[in-house]
Tab-separated table of C-alpha atoms and ligand atoms in Angstrom:
chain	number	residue	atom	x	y	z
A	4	UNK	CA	49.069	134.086	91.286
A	5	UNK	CA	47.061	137.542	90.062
A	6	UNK	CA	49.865	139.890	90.159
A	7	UNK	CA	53.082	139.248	88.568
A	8	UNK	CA	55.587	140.735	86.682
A	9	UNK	CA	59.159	139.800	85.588
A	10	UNK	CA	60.438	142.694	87.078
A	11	UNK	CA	57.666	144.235	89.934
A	12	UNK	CA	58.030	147.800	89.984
A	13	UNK	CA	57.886	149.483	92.983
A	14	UNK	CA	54.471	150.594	94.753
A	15	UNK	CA	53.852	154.434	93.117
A	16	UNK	CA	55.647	157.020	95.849
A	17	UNK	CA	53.257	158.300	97.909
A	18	UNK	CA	52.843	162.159	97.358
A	19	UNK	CA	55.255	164.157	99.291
A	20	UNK	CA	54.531	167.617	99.100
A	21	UNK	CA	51.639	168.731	101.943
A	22	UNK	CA	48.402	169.926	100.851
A	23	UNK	CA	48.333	173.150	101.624
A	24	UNK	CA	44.822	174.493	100.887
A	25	UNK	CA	42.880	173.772	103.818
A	26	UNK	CA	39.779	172.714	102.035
A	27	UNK	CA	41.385	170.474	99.815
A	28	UNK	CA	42.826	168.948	103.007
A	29	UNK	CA	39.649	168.722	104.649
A	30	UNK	CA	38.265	166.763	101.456
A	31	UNK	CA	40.953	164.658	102.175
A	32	UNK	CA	40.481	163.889	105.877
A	33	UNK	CA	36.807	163.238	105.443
A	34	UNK	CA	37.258	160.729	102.368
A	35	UNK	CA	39.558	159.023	104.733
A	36	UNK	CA	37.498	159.100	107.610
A	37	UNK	CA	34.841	157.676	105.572
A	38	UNK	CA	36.846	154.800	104.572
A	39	UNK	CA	37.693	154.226	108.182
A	40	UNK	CA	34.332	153.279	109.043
A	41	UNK	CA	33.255	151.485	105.665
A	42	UNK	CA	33.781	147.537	105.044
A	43	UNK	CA	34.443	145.684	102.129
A	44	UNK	CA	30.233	144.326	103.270
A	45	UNK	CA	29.479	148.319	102.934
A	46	UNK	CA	30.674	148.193	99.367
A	47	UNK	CA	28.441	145.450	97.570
A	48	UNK	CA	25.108	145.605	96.655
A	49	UNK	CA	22.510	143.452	98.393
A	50	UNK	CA	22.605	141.172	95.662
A	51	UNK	CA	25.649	139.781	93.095
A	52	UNK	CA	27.058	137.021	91.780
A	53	UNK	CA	30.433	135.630	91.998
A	54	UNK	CA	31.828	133.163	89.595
A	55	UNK	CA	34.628	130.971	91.583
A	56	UNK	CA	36.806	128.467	89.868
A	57	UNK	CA	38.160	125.167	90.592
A	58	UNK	CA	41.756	124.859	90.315
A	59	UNK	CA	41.439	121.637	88.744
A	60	UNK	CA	39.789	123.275	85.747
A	61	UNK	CA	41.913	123.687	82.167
A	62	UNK	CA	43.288	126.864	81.897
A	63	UNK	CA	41.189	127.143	78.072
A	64	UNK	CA	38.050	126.113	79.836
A	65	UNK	CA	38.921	129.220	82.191
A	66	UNK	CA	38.826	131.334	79.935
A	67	UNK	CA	35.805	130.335	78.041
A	68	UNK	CA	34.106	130.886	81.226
A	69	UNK	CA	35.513	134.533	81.241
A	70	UNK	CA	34.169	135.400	78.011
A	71	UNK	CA	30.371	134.032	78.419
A	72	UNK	CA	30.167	135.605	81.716
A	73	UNK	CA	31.702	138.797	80.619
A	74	UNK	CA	34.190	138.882	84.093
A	75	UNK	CA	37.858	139.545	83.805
A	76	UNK	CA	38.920	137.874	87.067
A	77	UNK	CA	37.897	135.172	89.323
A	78	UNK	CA	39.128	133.618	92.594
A	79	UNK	CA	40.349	130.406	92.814
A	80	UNK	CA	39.581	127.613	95.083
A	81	UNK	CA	41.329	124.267	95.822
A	82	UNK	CA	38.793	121.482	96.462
A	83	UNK	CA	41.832	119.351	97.700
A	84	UNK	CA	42.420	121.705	100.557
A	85	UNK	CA	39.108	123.716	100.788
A	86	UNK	CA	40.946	126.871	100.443
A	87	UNK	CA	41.134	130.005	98.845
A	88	UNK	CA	43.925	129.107	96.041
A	89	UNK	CA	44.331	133.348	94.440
A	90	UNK	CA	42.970	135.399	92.102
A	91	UNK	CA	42.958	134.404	88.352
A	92	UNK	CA	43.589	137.875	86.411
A	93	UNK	CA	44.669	138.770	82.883
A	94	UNK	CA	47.939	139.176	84.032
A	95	UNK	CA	47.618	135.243	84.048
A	96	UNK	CA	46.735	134.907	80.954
A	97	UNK	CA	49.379	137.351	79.950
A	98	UNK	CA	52.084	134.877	81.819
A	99	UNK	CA	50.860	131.543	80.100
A	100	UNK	CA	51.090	133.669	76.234
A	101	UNK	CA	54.827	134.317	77.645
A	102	UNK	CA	55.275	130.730	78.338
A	103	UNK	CA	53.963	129.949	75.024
A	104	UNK	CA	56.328	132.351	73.547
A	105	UNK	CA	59.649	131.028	75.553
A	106	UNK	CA	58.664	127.338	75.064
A	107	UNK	CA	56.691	126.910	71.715
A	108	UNK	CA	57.584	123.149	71.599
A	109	UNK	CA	55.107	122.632	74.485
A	110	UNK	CA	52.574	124.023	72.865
A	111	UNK	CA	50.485	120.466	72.433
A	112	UNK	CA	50.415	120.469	76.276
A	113	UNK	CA	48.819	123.449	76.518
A	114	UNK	CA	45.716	122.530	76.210
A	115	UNK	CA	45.777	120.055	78.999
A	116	UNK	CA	47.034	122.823	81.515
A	117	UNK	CA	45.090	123.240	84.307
A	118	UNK	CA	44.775	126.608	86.421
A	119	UNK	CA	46.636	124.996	89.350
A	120	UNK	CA	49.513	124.690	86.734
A	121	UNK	CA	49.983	128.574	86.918
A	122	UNK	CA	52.362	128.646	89.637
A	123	UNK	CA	54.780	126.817	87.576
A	124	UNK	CA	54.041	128.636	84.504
A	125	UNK	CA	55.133	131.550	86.521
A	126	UNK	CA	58.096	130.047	87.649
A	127	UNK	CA	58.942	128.839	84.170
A	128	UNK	CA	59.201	132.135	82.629
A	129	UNK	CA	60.823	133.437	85.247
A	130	UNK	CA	58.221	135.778	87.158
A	131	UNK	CA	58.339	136.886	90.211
A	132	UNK	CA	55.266	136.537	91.871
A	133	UNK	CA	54.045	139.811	93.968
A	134	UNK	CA	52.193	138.813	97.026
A	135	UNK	CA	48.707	137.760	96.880
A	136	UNK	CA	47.032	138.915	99.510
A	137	UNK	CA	43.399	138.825	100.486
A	138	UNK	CA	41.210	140.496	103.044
A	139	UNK	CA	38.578	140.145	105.598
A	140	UNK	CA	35.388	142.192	103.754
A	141	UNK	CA	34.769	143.269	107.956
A	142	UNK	CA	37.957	144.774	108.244
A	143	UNK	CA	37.982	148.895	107.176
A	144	UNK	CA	38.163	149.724	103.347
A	145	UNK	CA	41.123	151.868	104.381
A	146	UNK	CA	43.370	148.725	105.143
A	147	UNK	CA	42.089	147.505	102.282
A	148	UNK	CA	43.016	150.338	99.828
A	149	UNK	CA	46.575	150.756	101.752
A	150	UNK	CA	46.970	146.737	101.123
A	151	UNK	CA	46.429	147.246	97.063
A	152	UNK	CA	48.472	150.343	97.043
A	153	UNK	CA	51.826	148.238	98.719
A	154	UNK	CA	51.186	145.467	96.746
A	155	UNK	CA	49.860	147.038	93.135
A	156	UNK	CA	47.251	145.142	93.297
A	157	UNK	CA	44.228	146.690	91.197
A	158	UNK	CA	42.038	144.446	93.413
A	159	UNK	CA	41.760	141.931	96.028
A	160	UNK	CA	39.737	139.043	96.740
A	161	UNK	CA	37.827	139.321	100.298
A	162	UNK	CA	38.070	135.772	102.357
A	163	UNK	CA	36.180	135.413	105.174
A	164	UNK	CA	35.765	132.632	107.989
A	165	UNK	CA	32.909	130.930	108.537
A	166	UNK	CA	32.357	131.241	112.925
A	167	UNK	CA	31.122	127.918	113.546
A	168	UNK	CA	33.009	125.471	111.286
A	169	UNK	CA	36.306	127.410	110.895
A	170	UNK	CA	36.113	127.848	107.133
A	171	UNK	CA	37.661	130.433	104.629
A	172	UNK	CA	34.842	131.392	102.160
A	173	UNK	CA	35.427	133.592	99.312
A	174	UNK	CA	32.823	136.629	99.547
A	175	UNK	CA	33.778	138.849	96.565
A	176	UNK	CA	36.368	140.834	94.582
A	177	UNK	CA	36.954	144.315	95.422
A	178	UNK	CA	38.551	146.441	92.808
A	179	UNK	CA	40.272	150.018	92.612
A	180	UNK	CA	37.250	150.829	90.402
A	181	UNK	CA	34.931	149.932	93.111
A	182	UNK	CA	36.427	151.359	95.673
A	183	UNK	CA	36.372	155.191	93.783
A	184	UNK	CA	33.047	154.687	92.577
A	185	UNK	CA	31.766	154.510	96.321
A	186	UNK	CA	33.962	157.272	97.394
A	187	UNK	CA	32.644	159.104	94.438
A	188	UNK	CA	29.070	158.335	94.770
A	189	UNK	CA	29.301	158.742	98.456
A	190	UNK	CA	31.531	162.012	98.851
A	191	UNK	CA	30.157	164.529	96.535
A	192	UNK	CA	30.663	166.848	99.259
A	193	UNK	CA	34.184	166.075	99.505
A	194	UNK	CA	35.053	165.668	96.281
A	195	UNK	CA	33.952	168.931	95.268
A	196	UNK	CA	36.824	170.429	97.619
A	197	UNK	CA	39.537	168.639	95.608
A	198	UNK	CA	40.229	171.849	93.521
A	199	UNK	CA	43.810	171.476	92.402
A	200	UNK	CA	44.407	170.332	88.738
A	201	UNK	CA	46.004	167.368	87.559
A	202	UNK	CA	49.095	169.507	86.691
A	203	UNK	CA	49.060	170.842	90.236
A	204	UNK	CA	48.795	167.825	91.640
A	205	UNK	CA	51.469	166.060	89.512
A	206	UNK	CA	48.602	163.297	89.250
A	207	UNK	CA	49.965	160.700	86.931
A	208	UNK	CA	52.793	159.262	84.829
A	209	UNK	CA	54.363	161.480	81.887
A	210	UNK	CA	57.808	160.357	81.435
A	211	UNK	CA	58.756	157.186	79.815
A	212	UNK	CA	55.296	156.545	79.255
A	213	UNK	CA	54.762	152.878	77.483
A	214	UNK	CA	53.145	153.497	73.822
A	215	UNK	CA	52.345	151.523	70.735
A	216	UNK	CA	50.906	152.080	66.931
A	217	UNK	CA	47.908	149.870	65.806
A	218	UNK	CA	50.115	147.947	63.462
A	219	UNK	CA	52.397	146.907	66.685
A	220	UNK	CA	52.545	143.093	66.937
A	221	UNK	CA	50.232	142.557	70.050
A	222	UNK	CA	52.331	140.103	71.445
A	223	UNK	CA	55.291	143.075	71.688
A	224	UNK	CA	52.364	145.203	73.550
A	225	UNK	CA	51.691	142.328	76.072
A	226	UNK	CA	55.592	141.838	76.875
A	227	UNK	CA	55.440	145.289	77.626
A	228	UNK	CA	52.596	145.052	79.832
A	229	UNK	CA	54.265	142.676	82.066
A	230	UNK	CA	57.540	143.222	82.041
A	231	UNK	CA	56.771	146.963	83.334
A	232	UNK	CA	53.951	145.960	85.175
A	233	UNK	CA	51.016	148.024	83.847
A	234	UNK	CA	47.794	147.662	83.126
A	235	UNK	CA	47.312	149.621	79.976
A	236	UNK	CA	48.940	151.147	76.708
A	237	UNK	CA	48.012	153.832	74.948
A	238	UNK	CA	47.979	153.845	70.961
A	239	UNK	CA	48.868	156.551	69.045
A	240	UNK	CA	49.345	157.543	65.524
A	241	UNK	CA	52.777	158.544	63.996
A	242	UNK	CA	52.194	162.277	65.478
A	243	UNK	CA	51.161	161.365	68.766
A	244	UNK	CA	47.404	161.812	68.675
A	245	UNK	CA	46.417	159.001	71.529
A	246	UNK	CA	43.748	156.882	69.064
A	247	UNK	CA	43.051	154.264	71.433
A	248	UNK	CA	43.972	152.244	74.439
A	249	UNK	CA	45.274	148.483	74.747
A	250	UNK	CA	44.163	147.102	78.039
A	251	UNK	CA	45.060	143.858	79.726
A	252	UNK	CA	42.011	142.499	79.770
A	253	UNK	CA	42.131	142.805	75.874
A	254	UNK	CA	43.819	139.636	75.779
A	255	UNK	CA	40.910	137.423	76.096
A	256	UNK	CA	39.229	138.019	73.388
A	257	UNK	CA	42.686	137.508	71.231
A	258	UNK	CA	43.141	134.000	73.089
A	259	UNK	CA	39.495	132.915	73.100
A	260	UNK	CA	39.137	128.893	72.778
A	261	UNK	CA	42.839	128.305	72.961
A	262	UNK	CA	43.846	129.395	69.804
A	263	UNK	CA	47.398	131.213	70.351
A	264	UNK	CA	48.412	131.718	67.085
A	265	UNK	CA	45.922	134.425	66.417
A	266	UNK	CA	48.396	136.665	68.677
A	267	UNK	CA	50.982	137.054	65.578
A	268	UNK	CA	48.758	139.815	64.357
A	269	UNK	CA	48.507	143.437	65.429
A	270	UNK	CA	47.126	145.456	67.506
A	271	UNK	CA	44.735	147.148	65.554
A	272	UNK	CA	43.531	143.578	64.599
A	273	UNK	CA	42.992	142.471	68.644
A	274	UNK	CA	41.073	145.574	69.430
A	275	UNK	CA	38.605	144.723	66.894
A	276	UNK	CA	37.458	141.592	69.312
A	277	UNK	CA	36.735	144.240	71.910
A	278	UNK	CA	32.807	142.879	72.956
A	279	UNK	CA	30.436	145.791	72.322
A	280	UNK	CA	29.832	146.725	75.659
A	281	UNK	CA	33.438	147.995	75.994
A	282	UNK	CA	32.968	151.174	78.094
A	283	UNK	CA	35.721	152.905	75.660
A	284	UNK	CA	38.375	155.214	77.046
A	285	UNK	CA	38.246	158.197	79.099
A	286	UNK	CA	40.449	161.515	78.466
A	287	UNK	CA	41.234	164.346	80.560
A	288	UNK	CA	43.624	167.758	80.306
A	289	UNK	CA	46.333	168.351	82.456
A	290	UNK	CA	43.976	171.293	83.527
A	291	UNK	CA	41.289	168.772	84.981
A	292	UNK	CA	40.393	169.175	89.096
A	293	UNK	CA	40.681	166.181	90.774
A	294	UNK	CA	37.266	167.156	91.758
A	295	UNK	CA	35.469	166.774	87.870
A	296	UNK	CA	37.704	163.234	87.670
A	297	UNK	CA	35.756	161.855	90.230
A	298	UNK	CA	32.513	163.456	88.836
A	299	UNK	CA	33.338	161.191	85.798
A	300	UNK	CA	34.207	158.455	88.404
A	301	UNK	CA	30.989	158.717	89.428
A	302	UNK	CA	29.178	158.463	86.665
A	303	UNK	CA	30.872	155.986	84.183
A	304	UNK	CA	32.948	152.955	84.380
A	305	UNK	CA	36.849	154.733	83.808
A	306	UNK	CA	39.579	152.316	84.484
A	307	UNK	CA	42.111	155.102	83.548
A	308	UNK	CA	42.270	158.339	82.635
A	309	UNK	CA	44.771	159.231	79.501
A	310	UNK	CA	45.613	163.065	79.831
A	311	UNK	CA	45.770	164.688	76.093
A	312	UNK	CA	46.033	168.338	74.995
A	313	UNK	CA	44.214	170.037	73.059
A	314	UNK	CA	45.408	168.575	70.062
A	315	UNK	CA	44.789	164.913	71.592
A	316	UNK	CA	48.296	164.239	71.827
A	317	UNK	CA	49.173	162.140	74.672
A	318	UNK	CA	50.807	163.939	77.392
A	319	UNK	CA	50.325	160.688	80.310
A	320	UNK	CA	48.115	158.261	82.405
A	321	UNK	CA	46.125	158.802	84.963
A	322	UNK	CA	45.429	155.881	86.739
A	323	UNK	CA	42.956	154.325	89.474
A	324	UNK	CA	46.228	153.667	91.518
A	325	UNK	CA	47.530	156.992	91.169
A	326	UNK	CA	44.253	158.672	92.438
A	327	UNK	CA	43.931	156.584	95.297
A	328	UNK	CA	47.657	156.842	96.157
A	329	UNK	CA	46.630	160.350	96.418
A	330	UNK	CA	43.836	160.623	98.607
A	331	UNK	CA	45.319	157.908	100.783
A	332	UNK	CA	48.742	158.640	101.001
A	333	UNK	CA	49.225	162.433	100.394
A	334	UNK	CA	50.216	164.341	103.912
A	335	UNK	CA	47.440	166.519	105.036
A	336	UNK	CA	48.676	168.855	108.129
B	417	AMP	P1	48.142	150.678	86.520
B	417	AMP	O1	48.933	149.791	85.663
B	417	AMP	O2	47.035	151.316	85.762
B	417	AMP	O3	47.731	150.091	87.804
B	417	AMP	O4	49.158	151.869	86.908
B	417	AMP	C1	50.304	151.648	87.712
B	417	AMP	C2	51.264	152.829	87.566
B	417	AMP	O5	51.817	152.777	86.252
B	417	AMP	C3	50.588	154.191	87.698
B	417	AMP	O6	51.450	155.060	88.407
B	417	AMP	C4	50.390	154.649	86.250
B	417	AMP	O7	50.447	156.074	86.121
B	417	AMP	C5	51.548	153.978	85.552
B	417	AMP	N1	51.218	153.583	84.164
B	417	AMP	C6	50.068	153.029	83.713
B	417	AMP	N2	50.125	152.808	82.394
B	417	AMP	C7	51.354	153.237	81.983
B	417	AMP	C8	52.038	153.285	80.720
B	417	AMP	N3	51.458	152.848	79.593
B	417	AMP	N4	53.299	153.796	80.691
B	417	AMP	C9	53.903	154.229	81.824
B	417	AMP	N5	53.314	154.221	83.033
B	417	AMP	C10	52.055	153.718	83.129
């Protein structure tokens, strides 16, 4: 149910070319290693909380829920089966504003949709689901972050079983954010050895990149989001200069206590609901070392980078995915 799109793009190519400095491959190897012998357990603090819903709940109530509690995801459980039901995500959210869109005369039943009603909402605007999966917090973050990488999902729920009684149990969420955040704050030493610049390492997306103004009609923004599968879109003004970034999760705000119709307006209008605490958007040049992204990594909450020039004119996006395609995927000898 979290990830879908109406037409999935493929999983980013992993990076072909070897790295050839033998530092930078060394950085590499040990980040790896590291994630070899770290759990999803390893990642959490002692203490958290984690807000599961019921599938029987209204989809409106869901989201009411999101906003007090300031979370933009949740698992799902079934209470008819005692299982693990998905992952309720923006993208979700995104899907049921489609559905509204495609079938306006059902609007009055909206409001008595209930989150186990998202299948067929996905079904109904004709989404192909990507596959949810989940995994077992004792298995090795590296499984982990090669799961999200072949499925683009940004995170994944971790289920385990209870010994005695048999039971799935939903432990927490693990997120591409998390997962670079304890490389980061774990790896300084490795890190540092990750020399080559974004342009080097051809981190990123800079063709065909997906763009809008502030006075584009946000519900033109969200098609985009889901029909190419991403998570974000930069906004720029008529010469380019990126001014600020639309980001999935910006749609609950705009939806907040059901009320649809608020979507007609633009873009510029939606990012206005943005609560306070917003961390804001994160820049870098194409001249950036991987190295100083993760020192950023490390100490703030980026969800993207968006590489500018001088100028701040947009030149791509740098995303979670992309970085950990990289230090995952890219051949090292
Ligand atoms: P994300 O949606 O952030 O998980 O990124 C998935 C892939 O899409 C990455 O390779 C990004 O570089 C790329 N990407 C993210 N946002 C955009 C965008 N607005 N336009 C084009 N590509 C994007």
């Amino acid at each position: 149910m979290a990830t879908t799109a109406s037409q999935p793009a493929p999983p980013p190519p992993p990076p072909q070319q070897v790295v050839a400095d033998k530092d930078e491959a060394q950085g590499l190897k040990n980040i790896r290693d590291f994630l070899k012998v770290r759990t999803g357990y390893d990642v959490f603090p002692l203490s958290f909380r984690l807000i599961v819903l019921d599938t029987d709940l209204l989809i409106n109530k869901s989201l009411n829920i999101m906003i007090q509690n300031s979370i933009v995801s949740a698992p799902l459980w079934d209470s008819h089966t005692s299982r693990f039901a998905g992952l309720l995500t923006a993208t979700d959210y995104m899907n049921v504003i489609q559905y509204y869109c495609q079938f306006p005369e059902e609007m009055s039943k909206l409001d008595q949709f209930r989150l186990s009603s998202l299948r067929d909402i996905e079904k109904a605007i004709g989404a192909v689901p990507i596959e949810t999966i989940s995994v077992n917090p004792l298995l090795p973050l590296y499984d982990a972050c090669k799961g999200m990488l072949k499925t683009r999902a940004r995170r994944i729920p971790l289920v385990d079983k209870d010994d005695e009684t048999g039971r799935e149990w939903v432990v927490s969420v693990i997120t591409q954010y998390r997962i670079l955040k304890f490389i980061a704050v774990n790896n300084e030493h490795n890190t540092v050895l990750l020399k080559r610049t974004v342009r080097e390492l051809n981190l990123g997306t800079y063709t065909n990149v997906a763009t809008a103004q502030m006075t584009s009609p946000v519900l033109d923004v969200i098609q985009m989001m889901v029909h190419r599968n991403i998570s974000c879109v930069p906004i720029i003004d008529k010469d380019n200069r990126l001014l600020n970034v639309f980001e999935a999760v910006d749609i609950i705000p705009c939806i907040k206590g059901g009320v649809y119709e608020e979507l007609a307006g633009s873009v510029g209008d939606a990012l206005l609901r943005r609560p306070e605490d917003s961390p804001g958007i994160y820049t870098c040049s194409e001249h950036d070392r991987l190295g100083a992204i993760f020192d950023t990594v490390r100490k703030s909450r980026v969800h993207r980078l968006v590489v500018v020039d001088d100028e701040n004119k947009l030149k791509g996006i740098v995303s979670l995915s992309d970085i950990l395609a990289y230090v995952l995927l890219s051949p090292v000898d």
